[in-house]
Amino acid sequence: MKQFLRNLQSLHIKLVIIYVLLIVIGMQIIGLYFTNTLERELTENFQDNIETQVDLIDTRIQELHTEYQDDLGTLSEEVQSLLSEFGNRPEIDEIRFINSDNILVATTRISNEPNIGSRINEPLTREAISTGSRNDEIFVNVNQDNQRTWLLNHPVVNNGQVLGAVYVSSNIETVYQQLEAINNTFIIATIISLIITSILGIFIARTITKPITDMRNQALMMSEGDYTSRVKIYSNDEIGELAGSFNILSKRVQEAQANTESERKRLDSVITNMSEGIIATDRKGRITVINEMALDMLNIPKDEDLHGKNMLKILRLDEEMTLEDIQEMNESQLLFTDSDYEAAIRANFSTIYKDTGFMNGYIAVLHDVTEQERIDNERREFVANVSHELRTPLTSMRSYIEALQEGAWQDDQLAPRFLSVTRDETDRMIRLVEDLLQLSRMDNEAEEINKEIVDFNMFLNRIIDRFEMTHKGEVEFIRNIPDTAMFSEIAMDKMSQVLDNVISNAIKYSNRENKRVEFHVKQNVLFNRMTIRIKDNGMGIPANKVDRIFERFYRVDKARARKKGGTGLGLAISKEIVEAHNGRIWANSLEGEGTTIFINLPCETLGEDGWDE
């Protein structure tokens, strides 16, 4: 039994079965279509023939009704004579005419003649008379050896009046007998074709499976390490070409087996480091493999062919090191493909050796350390800036204190001035330390922000009023603030600090006599946001420095900023506060025309029934 099931799973048996099934399915589809079509055609021809006779009867009855409508007896006799003329056909069992009162007027069946003048209780006939529409059905007549009978009820309508219905009972069994004879012939032809097809399928499948079986046996031998055998070629067709290709493959595998082990280590290195940039070379440093990540890191187009090119030249290290240095290198090499740490890459090199100890090539693994280098650079700049900011006032204070110790305190004019400068420098350091502490708390999310919903327009107007009082006659403040209240959830003390920083800078860095600061507030109802625009008419900021003014300790004009007493942290603190309010702050400036600071914050809308978030 197991051997029988195993034989059924062979390719030879499967091909024969598939071949036979295709023939069977094809012939069944053709037979089904042919039988259905033939049945429909024969049935329609049979029914059309009967309906043609009925149409003639219908026309003649209308003429007789017009001629003998007053003489019902003569009309009945003429109709009976008419039906007898058409009822002598062998396929017609009976023709009746029933008037509009369901009374049998005439019939061609002798056994029904006693029923003439009686009411006929046929549902389909009554339906045809009542609706004035033709109906028919095919049923199996148990009284006639279960033969199929077709019943037709055809209403006779004259000038819109239903005169009655013509009832026709015809034997349609002859049509189905013809179909059965044709089906039997088709079945016999199918059986004969299957026998012939099976015999041919066995021979055809054998010619296909024999060389395939040989190739299977050869593949089993190759899996055991025997590459010396060859497959016999039986023909020059596709299977023969496959056998020849299989023999060539066996030879190539035998030749490639010797190189597999040396390539395995290189492949393992590439697979291990695929998440980073990978460059593999031969022993002369010529690139053999480079992945897309390495191309992206080195800003090289993906369609550029680098195979065969020198790795050190691609990495821009050809002037700093040689391939011999790679073999002795213990540290990674830092590469910069762009300035200002916009793209920093660290390369780790390794050498590939064969089992014989012979050097076979090099691997370079590239790591993107841009973010790390940027953070380290910012940390170094921050420490340097803090040191510089503290050293300057401390140096100044030390100089004045030394002067006072040397006797300047006895000078009534110099002593107060030296003490005043010392106090100013002390205040400057206090402000610097306080700003640093505030930034530290905000970075660590330790700064508490107590928000409340306020009328921002009123809040902004109060701040502007305060600046107008302190700079009365010096600065012109222009307000373009809507009268409609705009509510926002803010921390008033923190947002006051932001606006104070921005407005103070707008006043402080203006180098014109007619100083002017403009305020514009606009609300975006669709997104529940509002934008505050504060513009001055000062000297402006160079285009390449606008984006950096929110960095810590960054100053466009360091000498002037220090002279004004700034710490370089005001806008950085403002940015932290605005972002803590789920907002955004940015700048736009043209040299010589002034600078505009934009502050975008979420706002609330007041509906009819209360707050709508």
XYZ file of C-alpha atoms in Angstrom:
613
model
C 0.000 0.000 0.000
C 2.815 2.417 0.899
C 4.577 1.605 -2.365
C 1.357 2.265 -4.271
C 0.925 5.649 -2.586
C 4.585 6.460 -3.260
C 4.086 5.640 -6.952
C 1.084 7.964 -7.081
C 3.329 10.796 -5.900
C 5.822 10.325 -8.728
C 6.131 12.944 -11.445
C 5.362 10.358 -14.121
C 1.956 9.483 -12.647
C 1.186 13.139 -11.942
C 1.827 14.106 -15.573
C -0.463 11.332 -16.834
C -3.204 12.263 -14.380
C -2.940 15.947 -15.224
C -2.972 15.186 -18.947
C -6.084 12.983 -18.620
C -7.834 15.441 -16.323
C -7.233 18.272 -18.795
C -8.818 16.215 -21.562
C -11.761 15.237 -19.352
C -12.354 18.767 -18.152
C -12.046 20.154 -21.663
C -14.479 17.644 -23.113
C -16.913 18.126 -20.252
C -16.903 21.867 -20.750
C -17.393 21.463 -24.486
C -20.109 18.827 -23.943
C -21.922 20.918 -21.373
C -21.889 23.957 -23.609
C -22.891 21.924 -26.667
C -25.716 20.102 -24.837
C -27.151 23.241 -23.283
C -26.994 25.114 -26.553
C -28.546 22.240 -28.500
C -31.282 21.781 -25.892
C -32.107 25.465 -26.038
C -32.134 25.511 -29.851
C -34.296 22.392 -30.216
C -36.724 23.523 -27.525
C -37.026 27.008 -29.016
C -37.567 25.597 -32.529
C -40.255 23.253 -31.226
C -42.014 26.042 -29.324
C -41.683 28.530 -32.189
C -43.340 26.044 -34.532
C -46.295 25.547 -32.180
C -46.594 29.279 -31.472
C -46.745 30.000 -35.224
C -49.756 27.683 -35.522
C -51.353 29.288 -32.467
C -50.908 32.759 -33.982
C -52.783 31.585 -37.094
C -55.561 30.160 -34.905
C -55.687 33.453 -32.979
C -56.119 35.469 -36.159
C -58.796 33.136 -37.531
C -60.809 33.146 -34.254
C -60.830 36.960 -34.274
C -62.230 36.887 -37.827
C -64.889 34.310 -36.892
C -65.874 36.310 -33.812
C -66.378 39.405 -35.954
C -68.402 37.436 -38.473
C -70.557 35.329 -36.087
C -70.598 37.321 -32.889
C -74.418 37.265 -32.889
C -74.668 33.535 -33.719
C -72.807 31.699 -30.930
C -73.774 28.256 -32.156
C -72.314 28.800 -35.597
C -69.264 30.427 -34.017
C -68.668 27.325 -31.848
C -68.921 25.025 -34.856
C -66.539 27.131 -36.926
C -63.999 27.259 -34.081
C -64.291 23.459 -33.644
C -63.647 22.997 -37.339
C -60.695 25.377 -37.179
C -59.086 23.545 -34.265
C -59.551 20.203 -35.986
C -57.536 21.447 -38.962
C -54.522 22.279 -36.758
C -54.884 19.448 -34.246
C -53.966 16.579 -36.531
C -50.183 17.092 -36.084
C -48.453 14.221 -34.211
C -46.717 16.430 -31.636
C -49.990 18.141 -30.607
C -52.047 16.268 -28.018
C -54.924 18.720 -27.723
C -56.032 22.221 -28.720
C -58.832 23.964 -26.841
C -60.555 27.304 -27.057
C -62.012 28.677 -23.836
C -64.047 31.881 -23.971
C -63.752 34.832 -21.595
C -66.211 33.111 -19.180
C -63.874 30.084 -18.877
C -66.390 27.994 -20.902
C -64.915 25.310 -23.159
C -66.011 26.232 -26.696
C -64.089 23.693 -28.800
C -61.466 20.931 -28.423
C -59.570 18.520 -30.643
C -59.577 15.672 -28.106
C -62.593 13.438 -28.584
C -62.644 12.414 -24.935
C -63.175 16.058 -23.933
C -65.984 16.839 -26.393
C -68.669 16.038 -23.757
C -67.206 18.877 -21.695
C -67.931 21.484 -24.384
C -70.107 24.167 -22.834
C -68.755 23.378 -19.372
C -66.624 25.664 -17.261
C -62.925 24.859 -17.327
C -61.067 25.175 -14.031
C -57.447 25.490 -15.253
C -55.398 28.071 -13.214
C -52.995 28.966 -16.052
C -55.897 29.348 -18.505
C -57.793 31.638 -16.113
C -54.603 33.652 -15.595
C -54.125 34.093 -19.352
C -57.758 35.249 -19.790
C -57.718 37.578 -16.791
C -54.331 39.188 -17.506
C -54.401 39.031 -21.292
C -50.833 37.678 -21.346
C -49.426 34.395 -22.630
C -48.049 31.755 -20.224
C -46.571 28.284 -20.617
C -44.943 25.456 -18.625
C -43.210 22.122 -19.180
C -44.162 19.244 -16.858
C -43.832 15.501 -16.659
C -47.155 13.855 -17.564
C -47.558 10.769 -15.363
C -50.590 9.692 -17.438
C -48.400 9.350 -20.562
C -45.451 7.257 -19.283
C -43.811 10.245 -17.589
C -43.266 12.014 -20.900
C -42.659 15.762 -20.942
C -45.579 17.919 -22.038
C -45.542 21.586 -22.950
C -48.689 23.587 -22.124
C -49.348 26.934 -23.796
C -52.166 29.357 -22.945
C -52.498 32.058 -25.567
C -55.122 34.808 -24.963
C -57.216 35.925 -27.969
C -57.611 39.707 -27.888
C -59.761 41.666 -30.356
C -59.837 45.472 -30.168
C -58.658 45.400 -26.559
C -61.271 42.817 -25.552
C -60.154 39.340 -24.374
C -62.321 36.850 -26.290
C -60.830 33.809 -24.624
C -57.685 31.703 -24.697
C -56.235 29.018 -26.950
C -54.962 26.077 -24.867
C -52.362 23.862 -26.553
C -50.937 20.654 -25.040
C -47.974 19.297 -27.047
C -45.599 16.369 -26.525
C -42.055 17.792 -26.284
C -40.508 14.433 -25.260
C -39.157 13.885 -28.773
C -36.803 16.834 -28.289
C -35.307 15.322 -25.125
C -35.053 11.912 -26.748
C -32.917 13.473 -29.465
C -30.743 15.143 -26.800
C -30.315 11.850 -24.939
C -29.168 10.094 -28.100
C -26.635 12.869 -28.762
C -25.367 12.714 -25.138
C -24.884 8.943 -25.356
C -22.853 9.412 -28.507
C -20.779 12.113 -26.813
C -20.116 9.882 -23.753
C -18.910 7.013 -25.933
C -16.611 9.373 -27.814
C -15.272 10.723 -24.515
C -14.468 7.240 -23.200
C -12.649 6.310 -26.412
C -10.662 9.565 -26.343
C -9.717 8.993 -22.681
C -8.351 5.549 -23.444
C -6.263 6.892 -26.311
C -5.172 9.909 -24.244
C -4.078 7.739 -21.308
C -1.906 5.554 -23.546
C -0.314 8.580 -25.207
C 0.118 10.336 -21.841
C 2.107 7.414 -20.429
C 4.600 7.516 -23.294
C 4.850 11.319 -23.333
C 5.325 11.520 -19.555
C 8.054 8.884 -19.730
C 10.062 10.911 -22.255
C 9.890 13.920 -19.903
C 10.500 12.200 -16.581
C 13.361 9.898 -17.585
C 16.042 12.659 -17.873
C 14.566 14.423 -14.850
C 14.942 11.213 -12.832
C 18.566 10.987 -13.942
C 19.186 14.586 -12.858
C 17.571 13.870 -9.482
C 19.896 10.938 -8.919
C 22.864 13.100 -9.926
C 21.768 15.834 -7.497
C 21.632 13.269 -4.687
C 25.171 12.217 -5.537
C 26.303 15.878 -5.554
C 24.791 16.378 -2.104
C 27.037 13.563 -0.915
C 30.092 15.269 -2.391
C 30.411 13.347 -5.687
C 30.776 15.838 -8.562
C 32.320 13.438 -11.102
C 29.157 11.848 -12.554
C 27.366 13.358 -15.528
C 23.752 13.199 -16.724
C 23.012 11.410 -20.034
C 21.529 13.713 -22.699
C 18.658 12.016 -24.601
C 17.578 14.840 -26.933
C 18.393 18.358 -28.071
C 15.200 19.937 -26.755
C 14.790 22.074 -23.619
C 15.161 19.069 -21.319
C 18.348 18.095 -23.135
C 19.658 21.642 -22.710
C 18.726 21.444 -19.026
C 20.724 18.217 -18.678
C 23.725 19.845 -20.376
C 23.441 22.894 -18.112
C 23.228 20.561 -15.139
C 26.506 18.915 -16.162
C 28.153 22.346 -16.489
C 26.776 23.323 -13.092
C 28.247 20.197 -11.533
C 31.646 21.114 -12.922
C 31.397 24.734 -11.793
C 30.347 23.713 -8.284
C 33.353 21.477 -8.078
C 35.602 24.375 -9.065
C 33.873 26.865 -6.752
C 34.078 24.605 -3.715
C 37.734 25.482 -3.287
C 36.949 29.220 -3.008
C 33.942 28.924 -0.678
C 35.828 28.870 2.613
C 37.930 31.960 1.859
C 34.818 33.949 0.910
C 32.862 32.847 3.974
C 34.746 35.075 6.432
C 34.273 38.130 4.223
C 30.561 37.396 3.881
C 30.215 36.963 7.654
C 31.866 40.363 8.248
C 29.541 42.087 5.789
C 26.417 40.466 7.236
C 27.470 41.309 10.808
C 27.883 45.015 10.046
C 25.052 45.595 7.559
C 23.419 48.159 9.876
C 26.396 50.457 9.259
C 28.264 51.527 6.173
C 30.349 48.658 4.763
C 33.272 48.821 2.341
C 35.115 45.617 1.392
C 38.285 45.584 -0.731
C 40.801 43.160 -2.136
C 44.374 42.980 -0.843
C 45.337 46.015 -2.982
C 42.636 48.226 -1.436
C 40.371 48.167 -4.497
C 36.682 48.263 -3.603
C 34.753 45.058 -4.271
C 31.640 45.610 -2.084
C 30.044 48.834 -0.846
C 26.505 49.102 0.526
C 23.991 51.926 0.150
C 24.488 53.114 3.739
C 28.144 53.820 3.015
C 27.199 55.717 -0.155
C 24.729 57.844 1.815
C 27.279 58.607 4.527
C 29.909 59.622 1.970
C 27.343 61.648 -0.022
C 28.017 59.619 -3.181
C 25.236 59.006 -5.767
C 23.894 55.461 -5.624
C 24.258 54.969 -9.383
C 28.000 55.741 -9.307
C 30.144 52.649 -9.848
C 32.962 52.505 -7.263
C 34.106 48.939 -7.906
C 37.850 48.796 -8.489
C 38.516 52.268 -7.044
C 40.911 52.890 -4.168
C 39.191 52.800 -0.762
C 41.494 55.322 0.908
C 40.932 57.802 -1.915
C 37.151 57.471 -1.585
C 37.478 58.056 2.178
C 39.851 61.002 1.506
C 42.588 59.367 3.577
C 45.048 58.658 0.778
C 47.285 61.553 1.873
C 47.218 60.621 5.574
C 47.685 56.854 5.614
C 48.507 53.764 3.538
C 47.203 50.210 3.426
C 50.135 49.095 5.590
C 48.955 51.523 8.288
C 45.588 49.761 8.387
C 47.254 46.485 9.384
C 48.881 48.202 12.362
C 45.969 50.499 13.270
C 44.326 50.040 16.656
C 42.106 53.147 16.703
C 39.267 54.272 14.491
C 39.648 57.157 12.080
C 37.295 60.175 12.261
C 36.201 61.549 8.901
C 34.375 64.822 8.249
C 32.430 65.000 5.001
C 30.960 68.418 5.782
C 31.800 71.419 7.927
C 30.333 72.377 11.305
C 29.766 68.710 12.213
C 26.842 68.449 9.807
C 28.122 65.000 8.813
C 30.737 63.280 10.991
C 31.742 59.696 10.215
C 34.029 57.367 12.156
C 35.683 54.531 10.236
C 36.881 51.243 11.746
C 39.277 49.203 9.632
C 40.017 45.482 9.801
C 42.169 43.140 7.738
C 40.972 39.787 6.345
C 43.372 36.863 6.336
C 43.129 33.412 4.773
C 43.730 30.251 6.793
C 47.232 30.166 5.339
C 47.935 33.544 6.952
C 47.947 35.363 3.630
C 46.244 38.773 3.720
C 43.126 38.686 1.506
C 41.585 42.184 1.815
C 40.261 44.945 4.043
C 36.931 45.839 5.627
C 35.932 49.401 6.562
C 32.912 49.862 8.843
C 31.542 53.427 8.826
C 29.619 54.778 11.831
C 27.589 57.999 11.727
C 28.719 59.954 14.822
C 27.328 63.315 13.700
C 25.044 63.709 16.713
C 27.741 62.684 19.167
C 30.274 65.104 17.685
C 27.697 67.891 17.653
C 26.899 67.334 21.325
C 30.591 67.216 22.227
C 31.212 70.408 20.280
C 28.273 72.179 21.940
C 29.527 71.033 25.332
C 32.996 72.398 24.621
C 31.582 75.687 23.326
C 29.313 75.968 26.341
C 32.154 75.474 28.807
C 34.312 77.954 26.874
C 31.520 80.554 26.745
C 30.711 80.238 30.446
C 34.393 80.489 31.315
C 34.793 83.529 29.110
C 31.671 85.234 30.430
C 32.776 84.723 34.020
C 36.436 85.551 33.434
C 35.724 88.964 31.879
C 33.826 90.476 34.854
C 36.092 88.751 37.359
C 39.184 90.175 35.685
C 37.600 93.627 35.679
C 36.575 93.341 39.326
C 40.057 92.161 40.317
C 41.664 95.132 38.596
C 39.395 97.642 40.350
C 39.771 95.932 43.721
C 43.569 95.952 43.384
C 43.410 99.643 42.535
C 41.314 100.287 45.630
C 43.754 98.286 47.782
C 46.628 100.374 46.456
C 44.992 103.538 47.783
C 42.334 104.509 45.276
C 39.718 104.102 48.033
C 41.015 107.359 49.505
C 40.254 109.235 46.269
C 36.760 110.721 46.581
C 36.255 110.690 42.825
C 37.792 107.340 41.795
C 36.570 105.208 44.716
C 32.793 105.582 44.073
C 33.313 104.989 40.325
C 35.425 101.861 40.929
C 32.877 100.520 43.393
C 30.042 101.210 40.939
C 31.822 99.275 38.167
C 32.498 96.432 40.608
C 28.816 96.324 41.543
C 27.752 96.313 37.875
C 30.081 93.437 37.098
C 28.764 91.582 40.145
C 25.179 92.103 38.970
C 26.202 90.887 35.524
C 27.621 87.662 36.967
C 24.514 87.199 39.113
C 22.310 87.556 36.010
C 24.495 85.086 34.157
C 24.321 82.508 36.934
C 20.558 82.965 37.288
C 20.082 82.482 33.532
C 22.238 79.358 33.619
C 20.277 77.973 36.547
C 16.990 78.659 34.771
C 18.200 76.914 31.608
C 19.386 73.975 33.678
C 16.029 73.659 35.412
C 14.182 73.800 32.090
C 16.503 71.214 30.532
C 15.822 68.901 33.472
C 12.090 69.749 33.409
C 12.369 70.957 37.004
C 11.018 74.422 36.192
C 7.389 74.715 37.278
C 5.113 76.466 34.805
C 1.769 77.480 36.278
C -0.507 78.252 33.351
C -3.754 80.155 33.364
C -6.111 81.312 30.638
C -5.694 85.039 29.970
C -6.755 87.589 27.405
C -3.486 87.682 25.474
C -4.258 90.975 23.712
C -4.806 92.707 27.045
C -1.703 90.983 28.466
C 0.429 92.173 25.517
C -0.942 95.721 25.716
C 0.044 95.978 29.405
C 3.617 94.974 28.606
C 3.796 97.488 25.751
C 2.370 100.185 28.056
C 5.168 99.484 30.522
C 7.843 99.899 27.848
C 6.181 103.093 26.603
C 6.435 104.536 30.110
C 10.139 103.657 30.473
C 11.079 104.765 26.919
C 8.743 107.686 26.540
C 9.857 109.912 23.709
C 12.675 107.544 22.690
C 10.893 104.719 20.900
C 7.713 104.681 18.803
C 5.538 101.677 19.529
C 3.101 100.737 16.720
C 0.308 98.348 17.634
C -1.695 96.250 15.194
C -3.571 94.219 17.779
C -7.221 93.168 17.213
C -9.838 94.508 19.584
C -11.420 91.049 19.792
C -10.192 89.117 22.809
C -7.916 86.129 22.130
C -7.482 83.774 25.040
C -4.435 81.591 25.608
C -3.299 79.339 28.429
C 0.101 80.700 29.477
C 2.318 81.277 32.497
C 2.160 85.053 32.743
C 5.521 85.504 34.471
C 7.347 83.252 31.953
C 5.679 84.774 28.909
C 6.404 88.259 30.301
C 10.071 87.240 30.434
C 9.916 86.160 26.764
C 8.281 89.377 25.593
C 10.642 91.490 27.744
C 13.656 89.787 26.127
C 12.340 90.223 22.583
C 11.185 93.837 23.032
C 14.380 94.806 24.894
C 16.481 93.385 22.059
C 14.365 95.250 19.491
C 15.046 98.515 21.345
C 18.609 97.756 22.347
C 20.044 96.817 18.951
C 18.445 99.568 16.910
C 21.060 101.953 15.545
C 18.655 104.559 14.149
C 17.603 107.796 15.668
C 13.897 107.206 15.124
C 13.527 103.912 16.897
C 10.363 102.026 16.089
C 8.936 98.708 17.265
C 5.854 97.224 15.584
C 3.487 94.670 17.111
C 1.171 92.516 14.975
C -1.134 89.791 16.317
C -3.048 87.426 14.044
C -5.247 84.452 14.914
C -5.683 81.235 12.902
C -9.169 80.062 13.894
C -8.915 76.860 11.873
C -5.979 75.515 13.888
C -6.610 77.468 17.126
C -3.214 79.173 16.904
C -2.076 82.766 17.026
C 1.097 84.456 15.842
C 2.732 87.511 17.471
C 5.087 89.427 15.195
C 7.493 91.963 16.776
C 9.479 94.006 14.242
C 12.160 96.661 14.742
C 13.860 99.040 12.297
C 17.372 98.271 13.462
C 20.475 97.177 11.624
C 19.269 93.612 11.031
C 21.106 90.299 11.152
C 23.127 88.642 8.359
C 21.186 85.867 6.624
C 23.694 83.175 7.595
C 23.363 84.039 11.289
C 19.592 84.415 11.716
C 19.006 80.758 12.622
C 21.713 80.828 15.306
C 20.483 83.723 17.447
C 18.526 81.295 19.665
C 21.669 79.329 20.538
C 23.139 79.764 23.995
C 25.801 82.485 24.277
C 25.552 83.262 20.580
C 25.892 86.959 19.708
C 25.809 88.508 16.264
C 27.989 91.450 17.439
C 29.821 90.189 20.529
C 31.513 93.466 21.395
C 28.308 95.484 21.195
C 26.252 92.840 23.005
C 28.694 92.726 25.904
C 28.734 96.510 26.032
C 24.933 96.443 26.311
C 25.226 94.067 29.252
C 23.646 90.985 27.675
C 24.550 87.426 28.686
C 23.734 85.795 25.352
C 21.120 83.553 27.020
C 17.969 85.657 26.719
C 16.703 84.285 23.408
C 17.764 80.750 24.335
C 15.631 80.997 27.497
C 12.792 82.514 25.469
C 12.896 79.569 23.069
C 12.748 77.069 25.938
C 9.764 78.888 27.498
C 7.820 79.147 24.217
C 8.382 75.472 23.415
C 7.223 74.591 26.942
C 3.947 76.320 25.989
C 3.625 74.051 22.917
C 4.654 77.006 20.767
C 7.375 77.997 18.341
C 9.657 81.039 17.998
C 11.737 82.029 14.989
C 13.258 85.105 13.349
C 13.395 86.762 9.964
C 15.798 89.602 9.159
C 17.239 91.734 6.380
C 20.495 93.569 6.933
C 19.887 97.299 7.179
C 16.097 96.935 7.390
C 15.503 95.376 10.792
C 14.618 92.090 12.424
C 11.244 90.413 12.995
C 10.637 87.883 15.765
C 7.657 85.513 15.341
C 6.016 83.745 18.291
C 3.349 81.139 17.546
C 1.190 79.935 20.464
C -1.988 77.866 20.905
C -5.115 79.863 21.704
C -8.625 79.177 22.876
C -11.970 80.141 21.315
C -14.929 81.202 23.422
C -18.202 79.596 22.292
C -21.755 80.492 23.187
C -21.974 77.929 25.991
C -18.456 78.203 27.389
C -14.916 77.238 26.503
C -14.319 75.182 23.391
C -10.976 73.509 23.423
